[in-house]
Amino acid sequence: MPPVVACELTILGIRHHGPGCARAVLAALEAMRPDVLLVEGPADGQAALAALATEGFQPPVALLVYQPDAPERAAFYPFAAFSPEWNALRWAAANGVPARLIDLPHGFPAPLPGRVRGAAGEGEDGERVPDSEADLPQWARIDPIGALAEAAGHDDPELWWEQQVEQRQDATAMFEAIAEAMAALRRAFPDDPPHERCREAHMRQAIRAAAKAGYRRAAVVCGAWHAPALSDALTAEPAESARDAALLADQPVCATSATWIPWSHARLARASGYGAGVKSPGWYDHLWHSPAQAAVRWVASAARLLRAEGLDASPASVVEAVRLAEAIAAVRGRPSVGLDALMEAIEAVLCGGRPERLAVVRERLEVGDATGAVPDTIPLAPLARDLQAQQKRLRLKPEPTQRTLALDLREPTDRERSALLHRLRLLGVPWGRIAPRRGATGTFHEDWELVWAPEFELDLIAKSALGLTIADAARAWIRQEAQVAPFPQLTALLDAAVLAGLPEALPALLARIADAAALTPDVGAMMEGLPPLARVVRYGDVRGTSAAQVLPIARGLAERVAVGLPGACASLDDEAAQAMDRRLGLVADALALLRLDDVTPAWEQALLALADGQAVHGRVRGAALRLLADRGTLAADELARRVGLALGPACLGPPIPGYAGASGTMTAAAWIEGLVGGAATVLLQLEGVWRALDRWLQGLPDDDFMLALPLLRRAFARFDGAERRAMTDKVRALPTGGAAHAAVAADDDLDADRTAEVVPVIIHVMGGNPAWRSNG
């Protein structure tokens, strides 16, 4: 005989984040007035429930449960204003009813291998799933709502559930119907996964513990799928309880901590990857707050949003859109106007049938940009607490939607904001990223693109061992990295320390850089390490950081680069030559910032040696000549002479010894790619360079031209539209007849008419209009 337990048990099976379910739960709780509330949620998050009695919560929020010694092993349990569990917990706190979380602790080992589904670290009911969706067992492929919708003849599970449950005003007998439907599904799919069996065993044991504690009216709020498995927890045979206890026995449970953090509607959306998310959290929030006139208020909200974007949306069009949505619902036999009909009507009437306008409504209204808040009294990790204080002091509100922040580093507040954002980047919290500067000039401007993600809370927890404040942790991280970083990364760390406003970290870092620079034999590493030093020397004082100690290191490094450069550029393959081209540009920019007059002659001599080096890759030789032209070292006629020599008939011969290219033509094409890399301004002024390029193209056989064309197109593709148009005009102005043309024809034994035909080809290579033809 089953044991007699004097406790009335009511199971309220719900869909996570369902407004209709939330209303039904509140109505059921008011009707039965339980003396204990049991909610599906991690049992080791129980301590955090005490905070729900305080004011200041603004959903969406999330319960964060993590292992202090391994913060990356964490889970978020999000709640929205329309989440049934949230409303049940708040009801219990307001009515003095004890509430317990009864699901498996987060520290309980999951027996199934695989990732945690969902961007929030949680899947549907928190289960773990295998990495490959194709390898999922049958139980993991079950979508209960989809199965019920299919049985009812509907192909849209979300819409079917919304119509049947979430828009329902009368919730009478709803939970009985849900339990009956789920029981039928469980009979059809009886094979539960091991972790699910553990979860349900734990929840049954928690129900029995509540009854043994003397509670007489227990309400359980859980996912609908679990309702049939929990309904007989108090009436089952003792052997069933023993089996549940055995299933949970001897499992090591890790110690965890729990707290509350803000969340967002964007993170509640299924599109974010959150396994228990809903398709349209903004719409569900609307149904929760405006159940009576949902259609009218929704269209009016869309009209306000469109008007804010500068689009026309009159009151008359709102009325027309509502009527159209009602007509669509009636034609489809729907009991009420759903989101699909409303969005179709909004697109047709308010958006003029333009999907790109409707996309604004979907992103800003259907998903929503709401961000929650938690009371200041909620315990946070020290770094999170310090960040919260700085966000308030500096008026930097964490928001889930992207926004641009323009900073003027001459202003103390903006300088502090910049330092905070740079310190967070050092700690692996990329709240902001530097955006390309638009309009403003000078070294005192910074543009940031800010997007806050709740996962950053975990990043701060993971870095808590480094210090109690953001500044202390950033300094400790720099010291830690400096012990193991190779030379180029050391100078990048110095640059980052200056940007982050951490002068206390500089002395030890500079000493480490000086030692590493003296011992580094790799010229490439020295070239990579020089630019950060140059930025510190040039811009350090903008942030109040003295750069006097950095200049001697930078000067010594620049001298060693100039001496070792020719040897470092010998016998490079194509990939290494591309990397060296980039490094040459970095060093040139760094020297322009440093303004080292005593090093400049040695640098120019090194570039001349590269430009003349026959064993040097063509791309590097071209890049060296470009940099000399940029500096004004070579006169225009000397530059044109060198271009002519490089692209003369000799370059069409055998490959240069030691060069990995396939032919002389490819050598010349690589040389051109190095020459034009970012030198549009110089090229536009030098007609002799264009004549040499023109003559070289004319002399190419067809097969060689086809080989060289990809390199040429890649070289000229670097320039923007305005630069290409200017180059096209320059090519059009090239003389195609007369003495100059005759000289070309005489030198290369080319026909003048055929020579003119190559001009459109040059235009096409540079991205101009290939339809233009020479007039001869």
PDB file of C-alpha atoms in Angstrom, residues 338-597:
ATOM      1  CA  GLY A 338      -1.706  36.799 -33.230  1.00  0.00           C
ATOM      2  CA  LEU A 339       1.736  38.179 -33.833  1.00  0.00           C
ATOM      3  CA  ASP A 340       1.931  36.795 -37.368  1.00  0.00           C
ATOM      4  CA  ALA A 341      -1.187  38.653 -38.511  1.00  0.00           C
ATOM      5  CA  LEU A 342      -0.069  41.847 -36.788  1.00  0.00           C
ATOM      6  CA  MET A 343       3.388  41.810 -38.370  1.00  0.00           C
ATOM      7  CA  GLU A 344       1.956  41.129 -41.820  1.00  0.00           C
ATOM      8  CA  ALA A 345      -0.443  44.037 -41.423  1.00  0.00           C
ATOM      9  CA  ILE A 346       2.309  46.340 -40.140  1.00  0.00           C
ATOM     10  CA  GLU A 347       4.517  45.447 -43.107  1.00  0.00           C
ATOM     11  CA  ALA A 348       1.721  46.040 -45.608  1.00  0.00           C
ATOM     12  CA  VAL A 349       0.286  49.270 -44.147  1.00  0.00           C
ATOM     13  CA  LEU A 350       2.894  51.004 -41.979  1.00  0.00           C
ATOM     14  CA  CYS A 351       6.018  49.807 -43.815  1.00  0.00           C
ATOM     15  CA  GLY A 352       4.651  50.121 -47.342  1.00  0.00           C
ATOM     16  CA  GLY A 353       5.488  46.493 -48.059  1.00  0.00           C
ATOM     17  CA  ARG A 354       9.215  47.065 -47.461  1.00  0.00           C
ATOM     18  CA  PRO A 355      10.832  44.258 -45.422  1.00  0.00           C
ATOM     19  CA  GLU A 356      13.808  46.419 -44.403  1.00  0.00           C
ATOM     20  CA  ARG A 357      11.449  48.725 -42.490  1.00  0.00           C
ATOM     21  CA  LEU A 358       9.745  45.785 -40.822  1.00  0.00           C
ATOM     22  CA  ALA A 359      13.179  44.564 -39.707  1.00  0.00           C
ATOM     23  CA  VAL A 360      13.395  47.594 -37.403  1.00  0.00           C
ATOM     24  CA  VAL A 361      10.099  46.591 -35.771  1.00  0.00           C
ATOM     25  CA  ARG A 362      11.235  42.986 -35.389  1.00  0.00           C
ATOM     26  CA  GLU A 363      14.524  43.918 -33.758  1.00  0.00           C
ATOM     27  CA  ARG A 364      13.387  46.775 -31.538  1.00  0.00           C
ATOM     28  CA  LEU A 365       9.830  45.670 -30.708  1.00  0.00           C
ATOM     29  CA  GLU A 366       9.355  41.957 -31.347  1.00  0.00           C
ATOM     30  CA  VAL A 367      12.617  41.014 -29.633  1.00  0.00           C
ATOM     31  CA  GLY A 368      13.044  44.231 -27.674  1.00  0.00           C
ATOM     32  CA  ASP A 369      16.000  45.977 -26.101  1.00  0.00           C
ATOM     33  CA  ALA A 370      14.880  45.911 -22.460  1.00  0.00           C
ATOM     34  CA  THR A 371      17.644  45.400 -19.892  1.00  0.00           C
ATOM     35  CA  GLY A 372      16.972  44.484 -16.278  1.00  0.00           C
ATOM     36  CA  ALA A 373      18.435  45.701 -13.019  1.00  0.00           C
ATOM     37  CA  VAL A 374      19.113  44.218  -9.582  1.00  0.00           C
ATOM     38  CA  PRO A 375      19.217  46.002  -6.205  1.00  0.00           C
ATOM     39  CA  ASP A 376      22.476  47.514  -5.025  1.00  0.00           C
ATOM     40  CA  THR A 377      22.333  45.218  -2.010  1.00  0.00           C
ATOM     41  CA  ILE A 378      22.805  42.093  -4.114  1.00  0.00           C
ATOM     42  CA  PRO A 379      26.216  40.532  -3.313  1.00  0.00           C
ATOM     43  CA  LEU A 380      28.553  40.711  -6.286  1.00  0.00           C
ATOM     44  CA  ALA A 381      32.104  39.643  -6.936  1.00  0.00           C
ATOM     45  CA  PRO A 382      34.513  42.432  -5.878  1.00  0.00           C
ATOM     46  CA  LEU A 383      35.445  43.258  -9.474  1.00  0.00           C
ATOM     47  CA  ALA A 384      31.796  43.398 -10.501  1.00  0.00           C
ATOM     48  CA  ARG A 385      31.024  45.663  -7.557  1.00  0.00           C
ATOM     49  CA  ASP A 386      33.885  48.007  -8.488  1.00  0.00           C
ATOM     50  CA  LEU A 387      32.772  48.060 -12.114  1.00  0.00           C
ATOM     51  CA  GLN A 388      29.199  48.845 -11.105  1.00  0.00           C
ATOM     52  CA  ALA A 389      30.400  51.779  -8.993  1.00  0.00           C
ATOM     53  CA  GLN A 390      32.529  53.137 -11.847  1.00  0.00           C
ATOM     54  CA  GLN A 391      29.686  52.732 -14.333  1.00  0.00           C
ATOM     55  CA  LYS A 392      27.495  54.899 -12.126  1.00  0.00           C
ATOM     56  CA  ARG A 393      30.198  57.484 -11.428  1.00  0.00           C
ATOM     57  CA  LEU A 394      31.204  57.806 -15.089  1.00  0.00           C
ATOM     58  CA  ARG A 395      27.614  57.549 -16.382  1.00  0.00           C
ATOM     59  CA  LEU A 396      28.344  54.505 -18.537  1.00  0.00           C
ATOM     60  CA  LYS A 397      25.178  52.441 -18.549  1.00  0.00           C
ATOM     61  CA  PRO A 398      25.637  48.795 -19.631  1.00  0.00           C
ATOM     62  CA  GLU A 399      23.253  48.218 -22.531  1.00  0.00           C
ATOM     63  CA  PRO A 400      22.770  45.138 -24.744  1.00  0.00           C
ATOM     64  CA  THR A 401      22.341  47.183 -27.914  1.00  0.00           C
ATOM     65  CA  GLN A 402      25.294  48.726 -29.707  1.00  0.00           C
ATOM     66  CA  ARG A 403      25.944  52.414 -29.239  1.00  0.00           C
ATOM     67  CA  THR A 404      28.849  54.688 -30.124  1.00  0.00           C
ATOM     68  CA  LEU A 405      30.693  56.670 -27.461  1.00  0.00           C
ATOM     69  CA  ALA A 406      32.899  59.568 -28.602  1.00  0.00           C
ATOM     70  CA  LEU A 407      35.604  60.523 -26.095  1.00  0.00           C
ATOM     71  CA  ASP A 408      37.769  63.630 -25.868  1.00  0.00           C
ATOM     72  CA  LEU A 409      40.850  62.612 -23.899  1.00  0.00           C
ATOM     73  CA  ARG A 410      41.521  66.209 -22.894  1.00  0.00           C
ATOM     74  CA  GLU A 411      38.496  65.949 -20.588  1.00  0.00           C
ATOM     75  CA  PRO A 412      39.150  64.194 -17.227  1.00  0.00           C
ATOM     76  CA  THR A 413      35.862  62.227 -17.280  1.00  0.00           C
ATOM     77  CA  ASP A 414      36.388  60.997 -20.831  1.00  0.00           C
ATOM     78  CA  ARG A 415      39.971  60.053 -19.981  1.00  0.00           C
ATOM     79  CA  GLU A 416      38.691  57.950 -17.065  1.00  0.00           C
ATOM     80  CA  ARG A 417      36.083  56.328 -19.303  1.00  0.00           C
ATOM     81  CA  SER A 418      38.755  55.404 -21.823  1.00  0.00           C
ATOM     82  CA  ALA A 419      40.998  53.977 -19.113  1.00  0.00           C
ATOM     83  CA  LEU A 420      38.150  51.849 -17.735  1.00  0.00           C
ATOM     84  CA  LEU A 421      37.296  50.418 -21.149  1.00  0.00           C
ATOM     85  CA  HIS A 422      40.949  49.648 -21.888  1.00  0.00           C
ATOM     86  CA  ARG A 423      41.387  47.992 -18.472  1.00  0.00           C
ATOM     87  CA  LEU A 424      38.374  45.789 -19.101  1.00  0.00           C
ATOM     88  CA  ARG A 425      39.799  44.738 -22.459  1.00  0.00           C
ATOM     89  CA  LEU A 426      43.002  43.700 -20.671  1.00  0.00           C
ATOM     90  CA  LEU A 427      40.880  41.521 -18.374  1.00  0.00           C
ATOM     91  CA  GLY A 428      39.104  39.853 -21.291  1.00  0.00           C
ATOM     92  CA  VAL A 429      35.878  41.870 -20.941  1.00  0.00           C
ATOM     93  CA  PRO A 430      35.349  43.404 -24.407  1.00  0.00           C
ATOM     94  CA  TRP A 431      32.520  45.751 -23.430  1.00  0.00           C
ATOM     95  CA  GLY A 432      33.841  48.216 -25.999  1.00  0.00           C
ATOM     96  CA  ARG A 433      35.987  48.172 -29.097  1.00  0.00           C
ATOM     97  CA  ILE A 434      37.783  51.048 -30.757  1.00  0.00           C
ATOM     98  CA  ALA A 435      35.808  52.200 -33.794  1.00  0.00           C
ATOM     99  CA  PRO A 436      37.296  53.911 -36.870  1.00  0.00           C
ATOM    100  CA  ARG A 437      37.507  57.620 -36.175  1.00  0.00           C
ATOM    101  CA  ARG A 438      35.035  59.710 -38.182  1.00  0.00           C
ATOM    102  CA  GLY A 439      35.267  63.451 -38.574  1.00  0.00           C
ATOM    103  CA  ALA A 440      37.340  64.272 -35.470  1.00  0.00           C
ATOM    104  CA  THR A 441      41.085  64.679 -35.851  1.00  0.00           C
ATOM    105  CA  GLY A 442      43.965  64.748 -33.422  1.00  0.00           C
ATOM    106  CA  THR A 443      45.402  62.286 -30.938  1.00  0.00           C
ATOM    107  CA  PHE A 444      42.922  63.148 -28.209  1.00  0.00           C
ATOM    108  CA  HIS A 445      39.854  61.555 -29.801  1.00  0.00           C
ATOM    109  CA  GLU A 446      38.578  57.996 -29.331  1.00  0.00           C
ATOM    110  CA  ASP A 447      35.398  56.456 -30.666  1.00  0.00           C
ATOM    111  CA  TRP A 448      34.119  53.330 -28.935  1.00  0.00           C
ATOM    112  CA  GLU A 449      31.369  50.907 -29.919  1.00  0.00           C
ATOM    113  CA  LEU A 450      29.806  49.546 -26.721  1.00  0.00           C
ATOM    114  CA  VAL A 451      27.717  46.368 -26.337  1.00  0.00           C
ATOM    115  CA  TRP A 452      27.206  44.806 -22.909  1.00  0.00           C
ATOM    116  CA  ALA A 453      26.716  41.042 -22.566  1.00  0.00           C
ATOM    117  CA  PRO A 454      25.714  39.315 -19.299  1.00  0.00           C
ATOM    118  CA  GLU A 455      28.525  36.816 -19.775  1.00  0.00           C
ATOM    119  CA  PHE A 456      30.954  39.586 -18.849  1.00  0.00           C
ATOM    120  CA  GLU A 457      29.900  39.008 -15.227  1.00  0.00           C
ATOM    121  CA  LEU A 458      31.546  35.576 -15.454  1.00  0.00           C
ATOM    122  CA  ASP A 459      34.691  37.052 -16.984  1.00  0.00           C
ATOM    123  CA  LEU A 460      34.995  39.350 -13.976  1.00  0.00           C
ATOM    124  CA  ILE A 461      34.456  36.464 -11.571  1.00  0.00           C
ATOM    125  CA  ALA A 462      37.202  34.517 -13.338  1.00  0.00           C
ATOM    126  CA  LYS A 463      39.604  37.431 -12.846  1.00  0.00           C
ATOM    127  CA  SER A 464      38.676  38.034  -9.169  1.00  0.00           C
ATOM    128  CA  ALA A 465      41.900  36.452  -7.946  1.00  0.00           C
ATOM    129  CA  LEU A 466      43.894  39.240  -9.613  1.00  0.00           C
ATOM    130  CA  GLY A 467      42.598  42.034  -7.386  1.00  0.00           C
ATOM    131  CA  LEU A 468      39.646  43.714  -5.718  1.00  0.00           C
ATOM    132  CA  THR A 469      39.370  46.601  -8.196  1.00  0.00           C
ATOM    133  CA  ILE A 470      39.481  46.788 -11.979  1.00  0.00           C
ATOM    134  CA  ALA A 471      42.713  48.812 -11.870  1.00  0.00           C
ATOM    135  CA  ASP A 472      44.443  46.411  -9.464  1.00  0.00           C
ATOM    136  CA  ALA A 473      43.382  43.388 -11.501  1.00  0.00           C
ATOM    137  CA  ALA A 474      44.576  44.963 -14.758  1.00  0.00           C
ATOM    138  CA  ARG A 475      47.977  45.775 -13.227  1.00  0.00           C
ATOM    139  CA  ALA A 476      48.291  42.236 -11.882  1.00  0.00           C
ATOM    140  CA  TRP A 477      47.367  40.786 -15.273  1.00  0.00           C
ATOM    141  CA  ILE A 478      50.061  42.872 -16.995  1.00  0.00           C
ATOM    142  CA  ARG A 479      52.684  41.744 -14.478  1.00  0.00           C
ATOM    143  CA  GLN A 480      51.605  38.136 -14.958  1.00  0.00           C
ATOM    144  CA  GLU A 481      51.703  38.291 -18.755  1.00  0.00           C
ATOM    145  CA  ALA A 482      55.016  40.148 -18.818  1.00  0.00           C
ATOM    146  CA  GLN A 483      56.761  37.157 -17.251  1.00  0.00           C
ATOM    147  CA  VAL A 484      56.054  34.874 -20.216  1.00  0.00           C
ATOM    148  CA  ALA A 485      55.280  37.134 -23.209  1.00  0.00           C
ATOM    149  CA  PRO A 486      57.721  37.216 -26.168  1.00  0.00           C
ATOM    150  CA  PHE A 487      59.215  40.535 -27.201  1.00  0.00           C
ATOM    151  CA  PRO A 488      56.531  41.875 -29.618  1.00  0.00           C
ATOM    152  CA  GLN A 489      53.808  41.103 -27.081  1.00  0.00           C
ATOM    153  CA  LEU A 490      55.800  42.903 -24.393  1.00  0.00           C
ATOM    154  CA  THR A 491      55.707  46.173 -26.305  1.00  0.00           C
ATOM    155  CA  ALA A 492      52.019  45.655 -27.016  1.00  0.00           C
ATOM    156  CA  LEU A 493      51.520  45.232 -23.253  1.00  0.00           C
ATOM    157  CA  LEU A 494      53.312  48.526 -22.693  1.00  0.00           C
ATOM    158  CA  ASP A 495      51.027  50.233 -25.191  1.00  0.00           C
ATOM    159  CA  ALA A 496      47.998  48.709 -23.468  1.00  0.00           C
ATOM    160  CA  ALA A 497      49.223  49.781 -20.024  1.00  0.00           C
ATOM    161  CA  VAL A 498      49.530  53.381 -21.204  1.00  0.00           C
ATOM    162  CA  LEU A 499      46.104  53.338 -22.816  1.00  0.00           C
ATOM    163  CA  ALA A 500      44.643  51.875 -19.623  1.00  0.00           C
ATOM    164  CA  GLY A 501      46.208  54.567 -17.471  1.00  0.00           C
ATOM    165  CA  LEU A 502      48.351  52.219 -15.358  1.00  0.00           C
ATOM    166  CA  PRO A 503      51.626  54.101 -14.791  1.00  0.00           C
ATOM    167  CA  GLU A 504      52.484  51.925 -11.785  1.00  0.00           C
ATOM    168  CA  ALA A 505      52.894  48.938 -14.104  1.00  0.00           C
ATOM    169  CA  LEU A 506      55.386  50.688 -16.401  1.00  0.00           C
ATOM    170  CA  PRO A 507      58.747  50.505 -14.567  1.00  0.00           C
ATOM    171  CA  ALA A 508      58.863  46.723 -14.278  1.00  0.00           C
ATOM    172  CA  LEU A 509      57.480  46.327 -17.788  1.00  0.00           C
ATOM    173  CA  LEU A 510      60.046  48.704 -19.265  1.00  0.00           C
ATOM    174  CA  ALA A 511      62.865  46.814 -17.554  1.00  0.00           C
ATOM    175  CA  ARG A 512      61.565  43.561 -19.007  1.00  0.00           C
ATOM    176  CA  ILE A 513      61.280  45.141 -22.477  1.00  0.00           C
ATOM    177  CA  ALA A 514      64.827  46.530 -22.312  1.00  0.00           C
ATOM    178  CA  ASP A 515      66.223  43.120 -21.409  1.00  0.00           C
ATOM    179  CA  ALA A 516      64.197  41.334 -24.088  1.00  0.00           C
ATOM    180  CA  ALA A 517      65.099  43.910 -26.757  1.00  0.00           C
ATOM    181  CA  ALA A 518      68.799  43.496 -26.042  1.00  0.00           C
ATOM    182  CA  LEU A 519      68.588  39.716 -26.402  1.00  0.00           C
ATOM    183  CA  THR A 520      66.197  39.476 -29.370  1.00  0.00           C
ATOM    184  CA  PRO A 521      67.996  38.385 -32.567  1.00  0.00           C
ATOM    185  CA  ASP A 522      64.842  38.285 -34.694  1.00  0.00           C
ATOM    186  CA  VAL A 523      64.591  41.415 -36.847  1.00  0.00           C
ATOM    187  CA  GLY A 524      60.947  40.634 -37.639  1.00  0.00           C
ATOM    188  CA  ALA A 525      60.098  40.561 -33.928  1.00  0.00           C
ATOM    189  CA  MET A 526      61.892  43.889 -33.433  1.00  0.00           C
ATOM    190  CA  MET A 527      59.893  45.393 -36.312  1.00  0.00           C
ATOM    191  CA  GLU A 528      56.647  44.167 -34.731  1.00  0.00           C
ATOM    192  CA  GLY A 529      57.654  45.527 -31.346  1.00  0.00           C
ATOM    193  CA  LEU A 530      58.671  49.035 -32.451  1.00  0.00           C
ATOM    194  CA  PRO A 531      55.230  50.575 -33.292  1.00  0.00           C
ATOM    195  CA  PRO A 532      53.761  50.238 -29.755  1.00  0.00           C
ATOM    196  CA  LEU A 533      56.874  51.900 -28.344  1.00  0.00           C
ATOM    197  CA  ALA A 534      56.513  54.730 -30.846  1.00  0.00           C
ATOM    198  CA  ARG A 535      52.882  55.282 -29.860  1.00  0.00           C
ATOM    199  CA  VAL A 536      53.867  55.465 -26.208  1.00  0.00           C
ATOM    200  CA  VAL A 537      56.592  58.012 -26.962  1.00  0.00           C
ATOM    201  CA  ARG A 538      54.339  60.169 -29.117  1.00  0.00           C
ATOM    202  CA  TYR A 539      50.971  59.909 -27.354  1.00  0.00           C
ATOM    203  CA  GLY A 540      51.864  59.020 -23.780  1.00  0.00           C
ATOM    204  CA  ASP A 541      51.634  62.605 -22.535  1.00  0.00           C
ATOM    205  CA  VAL A 542      48.066  62.912 -23.838  1.00  0.00           C
ATOM    206  CA  ARG A 543      47.060  60.502 -21.048  1.00  0.00           C
ATOM    207  CA  GLY A 544      49.356  61.992 -18.449  1.00  0.00           C
ATOM    208  CA  THR A 545      52.003  59.281 -18.871  1.00  0.00           C
ATOM    209  CA  SER A 546      55.662  60.240 -19.196  1.00  0.00           C
ATOM    210  CA  ALA A 547      57.396  58.616 -22.179  1.00  0.00           C
ATOM    211  CA  ALA A 548      60.974  59.670 -21.405  1.00  0.00           C
ATOM    212  CA  GLN A 549      61.994  56.156 -20.345  1.00  0.00           C
ATOM    213  CA  VAL A 550      60.649  54.594 -23.543  1.00  0.00           C
ATOM    214  CA  LEU A 551      62.536  56.710 -26.079  1.00  0.00           C
ATOM    215  CA  PRO A 552      66.010  55.170 -25.548  1.00  0.00           C
ATOM    216  CA  ILE A 553      64.579  51.662 -25.988  1.00  0.00           C
ATOM    217  CA  ALA A 554      62.770  52.695 -29.155  1.00  0.00           C
ATOM    218  CA  ARG A 555      65.904  54.399 -30.565  1.00  0.00           C
ATOM    219  CA  GLY A 556      68.064  51.348 -29.941  1.00  0.00           C
ATOM    220  CA  LEU A 557      65.473  49.080 -31.510  1.00  0.00           C
ATOM    221  CA  ALA A 558      65.159  51.287 -34.614  1.00  0.00           C
ATOM    222  CA  GLU A 559      68.942  51.283 -35.084  1.00  0.00           C
ATOM    223  CA  ARG A 560      69.103  47.489 -34.870  1.00  0.00           C
ATOM    224  CA  VAL A 561      66.241  47.147 -37.368  1.00  0.00           C
ATOM    225  CA  ALA A 562      68.022  49.422 -39.860  1.00  0.00           C
ATOM    226  CA  VAL A 563      71.241  47.420 -39.575  1.00  0.00           C
ATOM    227  CA  GLY A 564      69.656  43.985 -39.766  1.00  0.00           C
ATOM    228  CA  LEU A 565      66.967  44.672 -42.353  1.00  0.00           C
ATOM    229  CA  PRO A 566      68.813  43.717 -45.584  1.00  0.00           C
ATOM    230  CA  GLY A 567      69.826  40.351 -44.185  1.00  0.00           C
ATOM    231  CA  ALA A 568      66.329  39.672 -42.875  1.00  0.00           C
ATOM    232  CA  CYS A 569      64.837  40.238 -46.336  1.00  0.00           C
ATOM    233  CA  ALA A 570      66.975  37.773 -48.253  1.00  0.00           C
ATOM    234  CA  SER A 571      65.375  34.732 -49.903  1.00  0.00           C
ATOM    235  CA  LEU A 572      61.784  35.264 -48.728  1.00  0.00           C
ATOM    236  CA  ASP A 573      58.919  33.238 -50.136  1.00  0.00           C
ATOM    237  CA  ASP A 574      55.620  34.864 -51.128  1.00  0.00           C
ATOM    238  CA  GLU A 575      54.003  34.579 -47.682  1.00  0.00           C
ATOM    239  CA  ALA A 576      57.064  35.885 -45.849  1.00  0.00           C
ATOM    240  CA  ALA A 577      57.372  38.755 -48.338  1.00  0.00           C
ATOM    241  CA  GLN A 578      53.783  39.785 -47.668  1.00  0.00           C
ATOM    242  CA  ALA A 579      54.498  39.813 -43.917  1.00  0.00           C
ATOM    243  CA  MET A 580      57.703  41.825 -44.470  1.00  0.00           C
ATOM    244  CA  ASP A 581      55.805  44.370 -46.593  1.00  0.00           C
ATOM    245  CA  ARG A 582      53.434  44.910 -43.670  1.00  0.00           C
ATOM    246  CA  ARG A 583      56.305  45.197 -41.186  1.00  0.00           C
ATOM    247  CA  LEU A 584      58.122  47.751 -43.341  1.00  0.00           C
ATOM    248  CA  GLY A 585      55.014  49.900 -43.247  1.00  0.00           C
ATOM    249  CA  LEU A 586      54.770  49.534 -39.469  1.00  0.00           C
ATOM    250  CA  VAL A 587      58.369  50.610 -38.969  1.00  0.00           C
ATOM    251  CA  ALA A 588      57.995  53.549 -41.363  1.00  0.00           C
ATOM    252  CA  ASP A 589      54.953  54.784 -39.448  1.00  0.00           C
ATOM    253  CA  ALA A 590      56.760  54.300 -36.142  1.00  0.00           C
ATOM    254  CA  LEU A 591      59.793  56.300 -37.291  1.00  0.00           C
ATOM    255  CA  ALA A 592      57.511  59.071 -38.499  1.00  0.00           C
ATOM    256  CA  LEU A 593      56.115  59.282 -34.948  1.00  0.00           C
ATOM    257  CA  LEU A 594      59.521  59.059 -33.265  1.00  0.00           C
ATOM    258  CA  ARG A 595      61.224  61.676 -35.498  1.00  0.00           C
ATOM    259  CA  LEU A 596      64.694  60.235 -34.869  1.00  0.00           C
ATOM    260  CA  ASP A 597      66.964  62.331 -37.093  1.00  0.00           C
TER     261      ASP A 597
END
